[in-house]
Amino acid sequence: MDALISGLHHVTATVSDAQADVDFYVGLLGQRLVKKTVNFDNPGVYHFYYGNEAGEPGTIMTTFPYAGMGVREGANGAGQIDVTSFSAPAGAMDFWRARLAAAGVPYTGDPTPFGEDSLHFDDPSGLHIRIVGTSGDERAPWTRPDIHASQAIRGIHSVSMAVRQPESTGALLTRMLDARKVGEAEGTERFAMGDATPGRLVEVSNAGGAPGAINGLGTVHHVAFAVATPEDQLRMQRELRRMGFQVTDVMDRQYFTSIYFREPNGVLYEIATLPPGFAIDEPLAELGRALKLPPWEEQRRPLIEQLLPPVTY
Ligand code: ZN
């Protein structure tokens, strides 16, 4: 089969407070809020999409802020994405150290297993975040007055997962998801898709005897991989089903279409299309300003707006 997966599309996490989430990803990390919408499966909850200027797949982190909705605290463990990494220019790592310190965000500075400068810290909900210093990440960043283009985060660098049987996770990545192994160090394997640049990397480590992950506040819900077209998505769905995976039907996520399945160690994967993208319902210059609802929820807009807590950014 030809390569259908071009890299990561987005990472989605279950988080707690909406305002704290926006303050962290927009205010501190300098991401653009490229879409303010609702959880299509639970429209009383926001769905925030953060990304670069154009909201390109591979730069997108998305969150469901579930504070006060009775969702339990999650716990990291086996069968889960436990670290989401962002890519920043290697020369800007001192800027990020100073910015985190000024914001009172504790961090540690161990390099990645592959020798890259990196900073580890938690977001307000407890998600494990890492900024990795990279060179040659050509993606156009979103900037703001206090974050220069030479310093700004370029997008997602990679996701890291801990699993009980790394061989089976690796086999699926290489045989079905068009990845190849590009490194192994300190018990962590790194896989890459496409040209192996940031936004196309997945790390897999052995969870050992760690207890199973608990999905909930402060944990990653799933990672999405990108395909170019709806036809490619259907091919992936067919191939995965043929291999025995329980793959969902195609779901309309307004900005892309999606299928979901669990990989052999239980991590939830999504395969999402590149088109139509975030400019389908508002101009590029205005992304993220207004609450956007899918057409089928528009008639309930007054009720939904009442349910959602106000956020400023
Ligand atoms: Zn998703």
PDB file of C-alpha atoms and ligand atoms in Angstrom:
ATOM      1  CA  MET A   1       0.000   0.000   0.000  1.00  0.00           C
ATOM      2  CA  ASP A   2       1.239   3.541  -0.764  1.00  0.00           C
ATOM      3  CA  ALA A   3       1.912   5.816   2.173  1.00  0.00           C
ATOM      4  CA  LEU A   4      -1.407   7.311   3.238  1.00  0.00           C
ATOM      5  CA  ILE A   5      -0.451   8.838   6.586  1.00  0.00           C
ATOM      6  CA  SER A   6       1.540  12.075   6.292  1.00  0.00           C
ATOM      7  CA  GLY A   7       2.064  12.739   9.998  1.00  0.00           C
ATOM      8  CA  LEU A   8       0.215  13.814  13.099  1.00  0.00           C
ATOM      9  CA  HIS A   9      -3.044  15.696  12.652  1.00  0.00           C
ATOM     10  CA  HIS A  10      -3.874  16.685  16.245  1.00  0.00           C
ATOM     11  CA  VAL A  11      -3.695  15.651  19.888  1.00  0.00           C
ATOM     12  CA  THR A  12      -6.846  15.826  21.993  1.00  0.00           C
ATOM     13  CA  ALA A  13      -6.911  16.010  25.785  1.00  0.00           C
ATOM     14  CA  THR A  14      -9.524  16.045  28.510  1.00  0.00           C
ATOM     15  CA  VAL A  15      -8.785  19.054  30.694  1.00  0.00           C
ATOM     16  CA  SER A  16     -10.325  20.890  33.608  1.00  0.00           C
ATOM     17  CA  ASP A  17     -10.993  24.642  33.671  1.00  0.00           C
ATOM     18  CA  ALA A  18     -11.678  26.395  30.336  1.00  0.00           C
ATOM     19  CA  GLN A  19     -10.168  29.769  31.220  1.00  0.00           C
ATOM     20  CA  ALA A  20      -7.036  28.219  32.733  1.00  0.00           C
ATOM     21  CA  ASP A  21      -6.644  26.124  29.591  1.00  0.00           C
ATOM     22  CA  VAL A  22      -6.872  29.138  27.275  1.00  0.00           C
ATOM     23  CA  ASP A  23      -4.537  31.148  29.506  1.00  0.00           C
ATOM     24  CA  PHE A  24      -1.956  28.379  29.297  1.00  0.00           C
ATOM     25  CA  TYR A  25      -2.035  27.478  25.592  1.00  0.00           C
ATOM     26  CA  VAL A  26      -2.700  30.982  24.229  1.00  0.00           C
ATOM     27  CA  GLY A  27      -1.316  33.244  26.950  1.00  0.00           C
ATOM     28  CA  LEU A  28       1.759  31.284  27.979  1.00  0.00           C
ATOM     29  CA  LEU A  29       2.639  28.977  25.061  1.00  0.00           C
ATOM     30  CA  GLY A  30       1.522  31.514  22.456  1.00  0.00           C
ATOM     31  CA  GLN A  31      -0.636  29.203  20.399  1.00  0.00           C
ATOM     32  CA  ARG A  32      -3.428  30.614  18.282  1.00  0.00           C
ATOM     33  CA  LEU A  33      -6.944  29.639  19.301  1.00  0.00           C
ATOM     34  CA  VAL A  34      -7.944  28.576  15.804  1.00  0.00           C
ATOM     35  CA  LYS A  35     -11.403  27.291  16.665  1.00  0.00           C
ATOM     36  CA  LYS A  36     -13.773  27.769  19.553  1.00  0.00           C
ATOM     37  CA  THR A  37     -16.497  25.197  19.164  1.00  0.00           C
ATOM     38  CA  VAL A  38     -18.201  22.520  21.254  1.00  0.00           C
ATOM     39  CA  ASN A  39     -17.701  18.838  21.801  1.00  0.00           C
ATOM     40  CA  PHE A  40     -19.889  17.414  19.038  1.00  0.00           C
ATOM     41  CA  ASP A  41     -20.706  14.443  21.275  1.00  0.00           C
ATOM     42  CA  ASN A  42     -21.515  16.715  24.270  1.00  0.00           C
ATOM     43  CA  PRO A  43     -22.320  20.271  23.137  1.00  0.00           C
ATOM     44  CA  GLY A  44     -22.438  21.658  26.684  1.00  0.00           C
ATOM     45  CA  VAL A  45     -18.639  21.437  26.710  1.00  0.00           C
ATOM     46  CA  TYR A  46     -16.215  23.543  24.696  1.00  0.00           C
ATOM     47  CA  HIS A  47     -13.835  22.100  22.169  1.00  0.00           C
ATOM     48  CA  PHE A  48     -10.809  24.376  21.824  1.00  0.00           C
ATOM     49  CA  TYR A  49      -8.367  23.955  18.946  1.00  0.00           C
ATOM     50  CA  TYR A  50      -4.960  25.573  19.324  1.00  0.00           C
ATOM     51  CA  GLY A  51      -2.446  25.742  16.500  1.00  0.00           C
ATOM     52  CA  ASN A  52      -0.260  27.891  14.315  1.00  0.00           C
ATOM     53  CA  GLU A  53      -1.436  30.841  12.262  1.00  0.00           C
ATOM     54  CA  ALA A  54      -3.245  28.802   9.645  1.00  0.00           C
ATOM     55  CA  GLY A  55      -4.257  26.004  12.004  1.00  0.00           C
ATOM     56  CA  GLU A  56      -2.343  23.457   9.953  1.00  0.00           C
ATOM     57  CA  PRO A  57      -2.707  19.794  10.847  1.00  0.00           C
ATOM     58  CA  GLY A  58       0.327  18.736  12.858  1.00  0.00           C
ATOM     59  CA  THR A  59       0.251  21.958  14.841  1.00  0.00           C
ATOM     60  CA  ILE A  60      -3.083  21.262  16.506  1.00  0.00           C
ATOM     61  CA  MET A  61      -3.670  20.596  20.185  1.00  0.00           C
ATOM     62  CA  THR A  62      -7.320  20.318  21.133  1.00  0.00           C
ATOM     63  CA  THR A  63      -8.960  20.249  24.552  1.00  0.00           C
ATOM     64  CA  PHE A  64     -12.308  19.469  26.121  1.00  0.00           C
ATOM     65  CA  PRO A  65     -12.516  21.506  29.364  1.00  0.00           C
ATOM     66  CA  TYR A  66     -14.741  19.355  31.556  1.00  0.00           C
ATOM     67  CA  ALA A  67     -14.443  21.206  34.910  1.00  0.00           C
ATOM     68  CA  GLY A  68     -17.613  20.902  36.969  1.00  0.00           C
ATOM     69  CA  MET A  69     -19.143  18.270  34.685  1.00  0.00           C
ATOM     70  CA  GLY A  70     -18.571  15.282  36.952  1.00  0.00           C
ATOM     71  CA  VAL A  71     -15.666  13.836  34.986  1.00  0.00           C
ATOM     72  CA  ARG A  72     -13.124  12.043  37.177  1.00  0.00           C
ATOM     73  CA  GLU A  73      -9.464  12.902  37.399  1.00  0.00           C
ATOM     74  CA  GLY A  74      -7.449  10.788  34.999  1.00  0.00           C
ATOM     75  CA  ALA A  75      -4.183   9.065  35.779  1.00  0.00           C
ATOM     76  CA  ASN A  76      -1.216   8.375  33.568  1.00  0.00           C
ATOM     77  CA  GLY A  77      -0.356   4.752  33.004  1.00  0.00           C
ATOM     78  CA  ALA A  78       0.061   2.033  30.457  1.00  0.00           C
ATOM     79  CA  GLY A  79      -1.814   2.340  27.171  1.00  0.00           C
ATOM     80  CA  GLN A  80      -1.892   6.097  26.867  1.00  0.00           C
ATOM     81  CA  ILE A  81      -0.138   9.118  25.384  1.00  0.00           C
ATOM     82  CA  ASP A  82       1.641  10.482  28.450  1.00  0.00           C
ATOM     83  CA  VAL A  83       3.665  13.348  26.972  1.00  0.00           C
ATOM     84  CA  THR A  84       2.703  15.852  24.292  1.00  0.00           C
ATOM     85  CA  SER A  85       5.700  17.704  22.874  1.00  0.00           C
ATOM     86  CA  PHE A  86       5.851  21.037  21.099  1.00  0.00           C
ATOM     87  CA  SER A  87       8.643  22.139  18.774  1.00  0.00           C
ATOM     88  CA  ALA A  88      10.471  25.446  19.344  1.00  0.00           C
ATOM     89  CA  PRO A  89      13.658  26.768  17.749  1.00  0.00           C
ATOM     90  CA  ALA A  90      16.708  25.390  19.576  1.00  0.00           C
ATOM     91  CA  GLY A  91      18.018  28.943  19.959  1.00  0.00           C
ATOM     92  CA  ALA A  92      14.864  29.956  21.833  1.00  0.00           C
ATOM     93  CA  MET A  93      15.083  27.464  24.688  1.00  0.00           C
ATOM     94  CA  ASP A  94      16.510  30.084  27.078  1.00  0.00           C
ATOM     95  CA  PHE A  95      13.568  32.305  26.190  1.00  0.00           C
ATOM     96  CA  TRP A  96      11.198  29.471  27.125  1.00  0.00           C
ATOM     97  CA  ARG A  97      13.062  28.728  30.370  1.00  0.00           C
ATOM     98  CA  ALA A  98      12.697  32.389  31.351  1.00  0.00           C
ATOM     99  CA  ARG A  99       9.063  32.547  30.257  1.00  0.00           C
ATOM    100  CA  LEU A 100       8.054  29.457  32.244  1.00  0.00           C
ATOM    101  CA  ALA A 101       9.964  30.713  35.292  1.00  0.00           C
ATOM    102  CA  ALA A 102       8.327  34.136  35.079  1.00  0.00           C
ATOM    103  CA  ALA A 103       4.906  32.462  34.923  1.00  0.00           C
ATOM    104  CA  GLY A 104       5.718  30.347  37.990  1.00  0.00           C
ATOM    105  CA  VAL A 105       5.510  27.088  36.029  1.00  0.00           C
ATOM    106  CA  PRO A 106       7.979  24.565  37.489  1.00  0.00           C
ATOM    107  CA  TYR A 107       9.933  22.674  34.848  1.00  0.00           C
ATOM    108  CA  THR A 108      12.766  20.225  34.516  1.00  0.00           C
ATOM    109  CA  GLY A 109      15.326  20.438  31.763  1.00  0.00           C
ATOM    110  CA  ASP A 110      16.493  16.925  30.988  1.00  0.00           C
ATOM    111  CA  PRO A 111      17.294  16.461  27.310  1.00  0.00           C
ATOM    112  CA  THR A 112      15.188  14.019  25.298  1.00  0.00           C
ATOM    113  CA  PRO A 113      16.574  10.463  25.010  1.00  0.00           C
ATOM    114  CA  PHE A 114      17.774  11.562  21.568  1.00  0.00           C
ATOM    115  CA  GLY A 115      19.861  14.432  22.922  1.00  0.00           C
ATOM    116  CA  GLU A 116      17.616  17.394  22.111  1.00  0.00           C
ATOM    117  CA  ASP A 117      17.336  20.254  24.584  1.00  0.00           C
ATOM    118  CA  SER A 118      13.916  20.013  26.211  1.00  0.00           C
ATOM    119  CA  LEU A 119      11.755  21.396  28.989  1.00  0.00           C
ATOM    120  CA  HIS A 120       9.182  19.283  30.847  1.00  0.00           C
ATOM    121  CA  PHE A 121       6.277  20.790  32.737  1.00  0.00           C
ATOM    122  CA  ASP A 122       2.585  20.274  33.421  1.00  0.00           C
ATOM    123  CA  ASP A 123      -0.342  22.239  32.084  1.00  0.00           C
ATOM    124  CA  PRO A 124      -2.992  23.485  34.575  1.00  0.00           C
ATOM    125  CA  SER A 125      -4.883  20.174  34.339  1.00  0.00           C
ATOM    126  CA  GLY A 126      -1.777  18.047  34.907  1.00  0.00           C
ATOM    127  CA  LEU A 127      -1.048  17.092  31.292  1.00  0.00           C
ATOM    128  CA  HIS A 128       2.645  16.390  30.745  1.00  0.00           C
ATOM    129  CA  ILE A 129       3.983  18.886  28.225  1.00  0.00           C
ATOM    130  CA  ARG A 130       7.449  19.100  26.728  1.00  0.00           C
ATOM    131  CA  ILE A 131       9.043  21.782  24.572  1.00  0.00           C
ATOM    132  CA  VAL A 132      11.753  20.300  22.355  1.00  0.00           C
ATOM    133  CA  GLY A 133      14.424  22.496  20.816  1.00  0.00           C
ATOM    134  CA  THR A 134      14.615  21.807  17.081  1.00  0.00           C
ATOM    135  CA  SER A 135      16.281  23.259  14.033  1.00  0.00           C
ATOM    136  CA  GLY A 136      14.743  23.655  10.620  1.00  0.00           C
ATOM    137  CA  ASP A 137      11.083  23.391  11.630  1.00  0.00           C
ATOM    138  CA  GLU A 138       9.705  25.419   8.730  1.00  0.00           C
ATOM    139  CA  ARG A 139       6.116  25.692   9.912  1.00  0.00           C
ATOM    140  CA  ALA A 140       4.939  29.303  10.134  1.00  0.00           C
ATOM    141  CA  PRO A 141       4.322  30.126  13.788  1.00  0.00           C
ATOM    142  CA  TRP A 142       1.662  32.295  15.356  1.00  0.00           C
ATOM    143  CA  THR A 143       3.293  35.235  17.049  1.00  0.00           C
ATOM    144  CA  ARG A 144       2.210  37.789  19.604  1.00  0.00           C
ATOM    145  CA  PRO A 145       3.876  40.971  20.847  1.00  0.00           C
ATOM    146  CA  ASP A 146       5.784  39.153  23.584  1.00  0.00           C
ATOM    147  CA  ILE A 147       6.812  36.123  21.474  1.00  0.00           C
ATOM    148  CA  HIS A 148       8.947  36.827  18.411  1.00  0.00           C
ATOM    149  CA  ALA A 149       8.844  34.568  15.352  1.00  0.00           C
ATOM    150  CA  SER A 150      12.383  33.399  16.176  1.00  0.00           C
ATOM    151  CA  GLN A 151      11.103  32.128  19.538  1.00  0.00           C
ATOM    152  CA  ALA A 152       7.582  30.912  18.817  1.00  0.00           C
ATOM    153  CA  ILE A 153       6.425  27.318  19.033  1.00  0.00           C
ATOM    154  CA  ARG A 154       6.087  25.787  15.559  1.00  0.00           C
ATOM    155  CA  GLY A 155       3.520  23.140  16.374  1.00  0.00           C
ATOM    156  CA  ILE A 156       3.363  19.654  17.814  1.00  0.00           C
ATOM    157  CA  HIS A 157       6.746  17.940  17.859  1.00  0.00           C
ATOM    158  CA  SER A 158       5.697  14.421  18.851  1.00  0.00           C
ATOM    159  CA  VAL A 159       3.576  12.326  21.140  1.00  0.00           C
ATOM    160  CA  SER A 160       5.076   9.830  23.572  1.00  0.00           C
ATOM    161  CA  MET A 161       3.213   6.772  24.750  1.00  0.00           C
ATOM    162  CA  ALA A 162       3.958   4.131  27.345  1.00  0.00           C
ATOM    163  CA  VAL A 163       2.653   0.664  26.509  1.00  0.00           C
ATOM    164  CA  ARG A 164       2.999  -2.843  27.915  1.00  0.00           C
ATOM    165  CA  GLN A 165       4.031  -4.425  24.615  1.00  0.00           C
ATOM    166  CA  PRO A 166       5.996  -1.891  22.562  1.00  0.00           C
ATOM    167  CA  GLU A 167       6.575  -4.439  19.757  1.00  0.00           C
ATOM    168  CA  SER A 168       2.902  -4.561  18.804  1.00  0.00           C
ATOM    169  CA  THR A 169       2.516  -0.781  18.915  1.00  0.00           C
ATOM    170  CA  GLY A 170       5.632  -0.431  16.787  1.00  0.00           C
ATOM    171  CA  ALA A 171       4.451  -3.075  14.343  1.00  0.00           C
ATOM    172  CA  LEU A 172       1.166  -1.270  13.732  1.00  0.00           C
ATOM    173  CA  LEU A 173       2.967   2.055  13.250  1.00  0.00           C
ATOM    174  CA  THR A 174       5.386   0.605  10.717  1.00  0.00           C
ATOM    175  CA  ARG A 175       3.115  -1.831   8.869  1.00  0.00           C
ATOM    176  CA  MET A 176      -0.114   0.168   8.717  1.00  0.00           C
ATOM    177  CA  LEU A 177       0.541   3.794   9.585  1.00  0.00           C
ATOM    178  CA  ASP A 178       3.461   4.459   7.254  1.00  0.00           C
ATOM    179  CA  ALA A 179       5.967   5.102  10.035  1.00  0.00           C
ATOM    180  CA  ARG A 180       9.553   3.873  10.236  1.00  0.00           C
ATOM    181  CA  LYS A 181      11.793   3.542  13.247  1.00  0.00           C
ATOM    182  CA  VAL A 182      14.323   6.371  13.303  1.00  0.00           C
ATOM    183  CA  GLY A 183      15.909   5.929  16.709  1.00  0.00           C
ATOM    184  CA  GLU A 184      16.078   4.031  19.955  1.00  0.00           C
ATOM    185  CA  ALA A 185      17.621   5.319  23.180  1.00  0.00           C
ATOM    186  CA  GLU A 186      17.043   4.881  26.908  1.00  0.00           C
ATOM    187  CA  GLY A 187      14.255   2.398  26.254  1.00  0.00           C
ATOM    188  CA  THR A 188      12.360   4.754  23.976  1.00  0.00           C
ATOM    189  CA  GLU A 189      11.815   4.081  20.299  1.00  0.00           C
ATOM    190  CA  ARG A 190      11.145   6.989  17.968  1.00  0.00           C
ATOM    191  CA  PHE A 191       9.065   6.473  14.840  1.00  0.00           C
ATOM    192  CA  ALA A 192       8.641   8.952  12.018  1.00  0.00           C
ATOM    193  CA  MET A 193       6.305   9.471   9.126  1.00  0.00           C
ATOM    194  CA  GLY A 194       6.933  11.381   5.912  1.00  0.00           C
ATOM    195  CA  ASP A 195      10.115  13.455   6.070  1.00  0.00           C
ATOM    196  CA  ALA A 196      10.574  12.781   9.823  1.00  0.00           C
ATOM    197  CA  THR A 197      10.304  16.458  10.729  1.00  0.00           C
ATOM    198  CA  PRO A 198       8.564  17.665  13.926  1.00  0.00           C
ATOM    199  CA  GLY A 199       4.844  16.977  13.731  1.00  0.00           C
ATOM    200  CA  ARG A 200       5.556  13.550  12.204  1.00  0.00           C
ATOM    201  CA  LEU A 201       7.104  11.816  15.224  1.00  0.00           C
ATOM    202  CA  VAL A 202       5.810   9.222  17.703  1.00  0.00           C
ATOM    203  CA  GLU A 203       7.744   7.858  20.676  1.00  0.00           C
ATOM    204  CA  VAL A 204       6.999   4.509  22.275  1.00  0.00           C
ATOM    205  CA  SER A 205       8.388   3.293  25.585  1.00  0.00           C
ATOM    206  CA  ASN A 206       7.831   0.237  27.745  1.00  0.00           C
ATOM    207  CA  ALA A 207       5.348   0.905  30.543  1.00  0.00           C
ATOM    208  CA  GLY A 208       6.803  -1.991  32.523  1.00  0.00           C
ATOM    209  CA  GLY A 209       4.610  -2.779  35.516  1.00  0.00           C
ATOM    210  CA  ALA A 210       2.836   0.595  35.503  1.00  0.00           C
ATOM    211  CA  PRO A 211      -0.895   0.361  36.174  1.00  0.00           C
ATOM    212  CA  GLY A 212      -3.256   0.946  33.280  1.00  0.00           C
ATOM    213  CA  ALA A 213      -4.045   4.537  32.410  1.00  0.00           C
ATOM    214  CA  ILE A 214      -7.298   6.066  33.610  1.00  0.00           C
ATOM    215  CA  ASN A 215      -8.942   8.345  31.103  1.00  0.00           C
ATOM    216  CA  GLY A 216     -10.156  11.585  32.680  1.00  0.00           C
ATOM    217  CA  LEU A 217      -9.212  15.171  33.500  1.00  0.00           C
ATOM    218  CA  GLY A 218      -5.572  15.878  32.771  1.00  0.00           C
ATOM    219  CA  THR A 219      -4.961  13.062  30.305  1.00  0.00           C
ATOM    220  CA  VAL A 220      -4.641  12.776  26.552  1.00  0.00           C
ATOM    221  CA  HIS A 221      -7.756  11.266  25.036  1.00  0.00           C
ATOM    222  CA  HIS A 222      -6.377  10.363  21.622  1.00  0.00           C
ATOM    223  CA  VAL A 223      -3.886  11.213  18.924  1.00  0.00           C
ATOM    224  CA  ALA A 224      -4.980  11.765  15.336  1.00  0.00           C
ATOM    225  CA  PHE A 225      -2.956  10.917  12.234  1.00  0.00           C
ATOM    226  CA  ALA A 226      -3.461  12.798   8.968  1.00  0.00           C
ATOM    227  CA  VAL A 227      -4.609  11.467   5.599  1.00  0.00           C
ATOM    228  CA  ALA A 228      -4.916  13.636   2.503  1.00  0.00           C
ATOM    229  CA  THR A 229      -8.380  12.711   1.307  1.00  0.00           C
ATOM    230  CA  PRO A 230     -11.656  11.035   2.333  1.00  0.00           C
ATOM    231  CA  GLU A 231     -10.776   8.263  -0.148  1.00  0.00           C
ATOM    232  CA  ASP A 232      -7.500   7.596   1.675  1.00  0.00           C
ATOM    233  CA  GLN A 233      -9.418   7.524   4.935  1.00  0.00           C
ATOM    234  CA  LEU A 234     -11.761   4.862   3.563  1.00  0.00           C
ATOM    235  CA  ARG A 235      -8.777   2.829   2.361  1.00  0.00           C
ATOM    236  CA  MET A 236      -7.280   2.977   5.857  1.00  0.00           C
ATOM    237  CA  GLN A 237     -10.612   1.987   7.358  1.00  0.00           C
ATOM    238  CA  ARG A 238     -10.866  -0.994   5.016  1.00  0.00           C
ATOM    239  CA  GLU A 239      -7.288  -2.134   5.628  1.00  0.00           C
ATOM    240  CA  LEU A 240      -7.537  -1.783   9.402  1.00  0.00           C
ATOM    241  CA  ARG A 241     -10.840  -3.682   9.486  1.00  0.00           C
ATOM    242  CA  ARG A 242      -9.283  -6.390   7.351  1.00  0.00           C
ATOM    243  CA  MET A 243      -6.539  -6.672  10.006  1.00  0.00           C
ATOM    244  CA  GLY A 244      -9.233  -7.192  12.640  1.00  0.00           C
ATOM    245  CA  PHE A 245      -9.318  -3.742  14.227  1.00  0.00           C
ATOM    246  CA  GLN A 246     -12.663  -2.388  15.414  1.00  0.00           C
ATOM    247  CA  VAL A 247     -12.792   0.837  13.425  1.00  0.00           C
ATOM    248  CA  THR A 248     -15.667   3.316  13.714  1.00  0.00           C
ATOM    249  CA  ASP A 249     -17.673   4.612  10.801  1.00  0.00           C
ATOM    250  CA  VAL A 250     -16.596   7.961   9.334  1.00  0.00           C
ATOM    251  CA  MET A 251     -17.649  10.854  11.572  1.00  0.00           C
ATOM    252  CA  ASP A 252     -18.125  14.435  10.398  1.00  0.00           C
ATOM    253  CA  ARG A 253     -16.036  16.724  12.611  1.00  0.00           C
ATOM    254  CA  GLN A 254     -16.855  19.784  10.455  1.00  0.00           C
ATOM    255  CA  TYR A 255     -13.171  20.702   9.925  1.00  0.00           C
ATOM    256  CA  PHE A 256     -12.183  17.155   8.955  1.00  0.00           C
ATOM    257  CA  THR A 257     -13.732  13.705   8.961  1.00  0.00           C
ATOM    258  CA  SER A 258     -12.578  11.032  11.375  1.00  0.00           C
ATOM    259  CA  ILE A 259     -12.390   7.341  12.084  1.00  0.00           C
ATOM    260  CA  TYR A 260     -11.236   5.932  15.408  1.00  0.00           C
ATOM    261  CA  PHE A 261      -9.816   2.656  16.659  1.00  0.00           C
ATOM    262  CA  ARG A 262      -7.710   1.328  19.513  1.00  0.00           C
ATOM    263  CA  GLU A 263      -4.209   0.191  18.721  1.00  0.00           C
ATOM    264  CA  PRO A 264      -2.992  -3.135  20.180  1.00  0.00           C
ATOM    265  CA  ASN A 265      -2.014  -1.648  23.563  1.00  0.00           C
ATOM    266  CA  GLY A 266      -5.238   0.298  23.940  1.00  0.00           C
ATOM    267  CA  VAL A 267      -4.142   3.790  22.895  1.00  0.00           C
ATOM    268  CA  LEU A 268      -7.000   5.502  21.058  1.00  0.00           C
ATOM    269  CA  TYR A 269      -6.018   6.508  17.527  1.00  0.00           C
ATOM    270  CA  GLU A 270      -7.943   8.673  15.095  1.00  0.00           C
ATOM    271  CA  ILE A 271      -7.352   9.083  11.397  1.00  0.00           C
ATOM    272  CA  ALA A 272      -8.450  12.530  10.230  1.00  0.00           C
ATOM    273  CA  THR A 273      -8.541  14.161   6.813  1.00  0.00           C
ATOM    274  CA  LEU A 274      -6.556  17.294   5.948  1.00  0.00           C
ATOM    275  CA  PRO A 275      -9.543  18.962   4.226  1.00  0.00           C
ATOM    276  CA  PRO A 276     -11.659  20.985   4.628  1.00  0.00           C
ATOM    277  CA  GLY A 277      -9.776  22.759   7.450  1.00  0.00           C
ATOM    278  CA  PHE A 278     -10.602  25.508   9.900  1.00  0.00           C
ATOM    279  CA  ALA A 279     -11.366  28.268   7.389  1.00  0.00           C
ATOM    280  CA  ILE A 280     -14.541  26.480   6.283  1.00  0.00           C
ATOM    281  CA  ASP A 281     -16.805  28.494   8.598  1.00  0.00           C
ATOM    282  CA  GLU A 282     -14.879  31.717   9.309  1.00  0.00           C
ATOM    283  CA  PRO A 283     -12.135  33.669   7.525  1.00  0.00           C
ATOM    284  CA  LEU A 284      -8.520  32.896   8.367  1.00  0.00           C
ATOM    285  CA  ALA A 285      -8.044  36.339   9.936  1.00  0.00           C
ATOM    286  CA  GLU A 286     -10.895  35.725  12.362  1.00  0.00           C
ATOM    287  CA  LEU A 287     -10.242  32.150  13.416  1.00  0.00           C
ATOM    288  CA  GLY A 288     -11.184  31.421  17.001  1.00  0.00           C
ATOM    289  CA  ARG A 289     -12.985  34.653  17.796  1.00  0.00           C
ATOM    290  CA  ALA A 290     -16.615  33.539  17.623  1.00  0.00           C
ATOM    291  CA  LEU A 291     -18.244  30.415  19.013  1.00  0.00           C
ATOM    292  CA  LYS A 292     -18.733  28.156  15.995  1.00  0.00           C
ATOM    293  CA  LEU A 293     -21.329  25.404  16.085  1.00  0.00           C
ATOM    294  CA  PRO A 294     -21.867  22.619  13.597  1.00  0.00           C
ATOM    295  CA  PRO A 295     -24.962  23.227  11.444  1.00  0.00           C
ATOM    296  CA  TRP A 296     -26.953  20.582  13.299  1.00  0.00           C
ATOM    297  CA  GLU A 297     -26.524  22.454  16.620  1.00  0.00           C
ATOM    298  CA  GLU A 298     -27.255  26.014  15.409  1.00  0.00           C
ATOM    299  CA  GLN A 299     -30.902  25.899  16.472  1.00  0.00           C
ATOM    300  CA  ARG A 300     -29.768  25.171  20.031  1.00  0.00           C
ATOM    301  CA  ARG A 301     -27.226  28.029  20.093  1.00  0.00           C
ATOM    302  CA  PRO A 302     -28.977  30.100  22.821  1.00  0.00           C
ATOM    303  CA  LEU A 303     -29.078  27.102  25.158  1.00  0.00           C
ATOM    304  CA  ILE A 304     -25.487  26.072  24.387  1.00  0.00           C
ATOM    305  CA  GLU A 305     -24.194  29.605  24.936  1.00  0.00           C
ATOM    306  CA  GLN A 306     -25.895  29.619  28.319  1.00  0.00           C
ATOM    307  CA  LEU A 307     -24.246  26.353  29.331  1.00  0.00           C
ATOM    308  CA  LEU A 308     -20.702  27.352  28.389  1.00  0.00           C
ATOM    309  CA  PRO A 309     -18.613  29.390  30.840  1.00  0.00           C
ATOM    310  CA  PRO A 310     -17.366  32.713  29.400  1.00  0.00           C
ATOM    311  CA  VAL A 311     -13.683  32.771  28.468  1.00  0.00           C
ATOM    312  CA  THR A 312     -11.460  35.729  27.610  1.00  0.00           C
ATOM    313  CA  TYR A 313      -8.203  35.725  25.668  1.00  0.00           C
TER     314      TYR A 313
HETATM  315 ZN    ZN B   1      -9.560  14.037  17.462  1.00  0.00          ZN
END
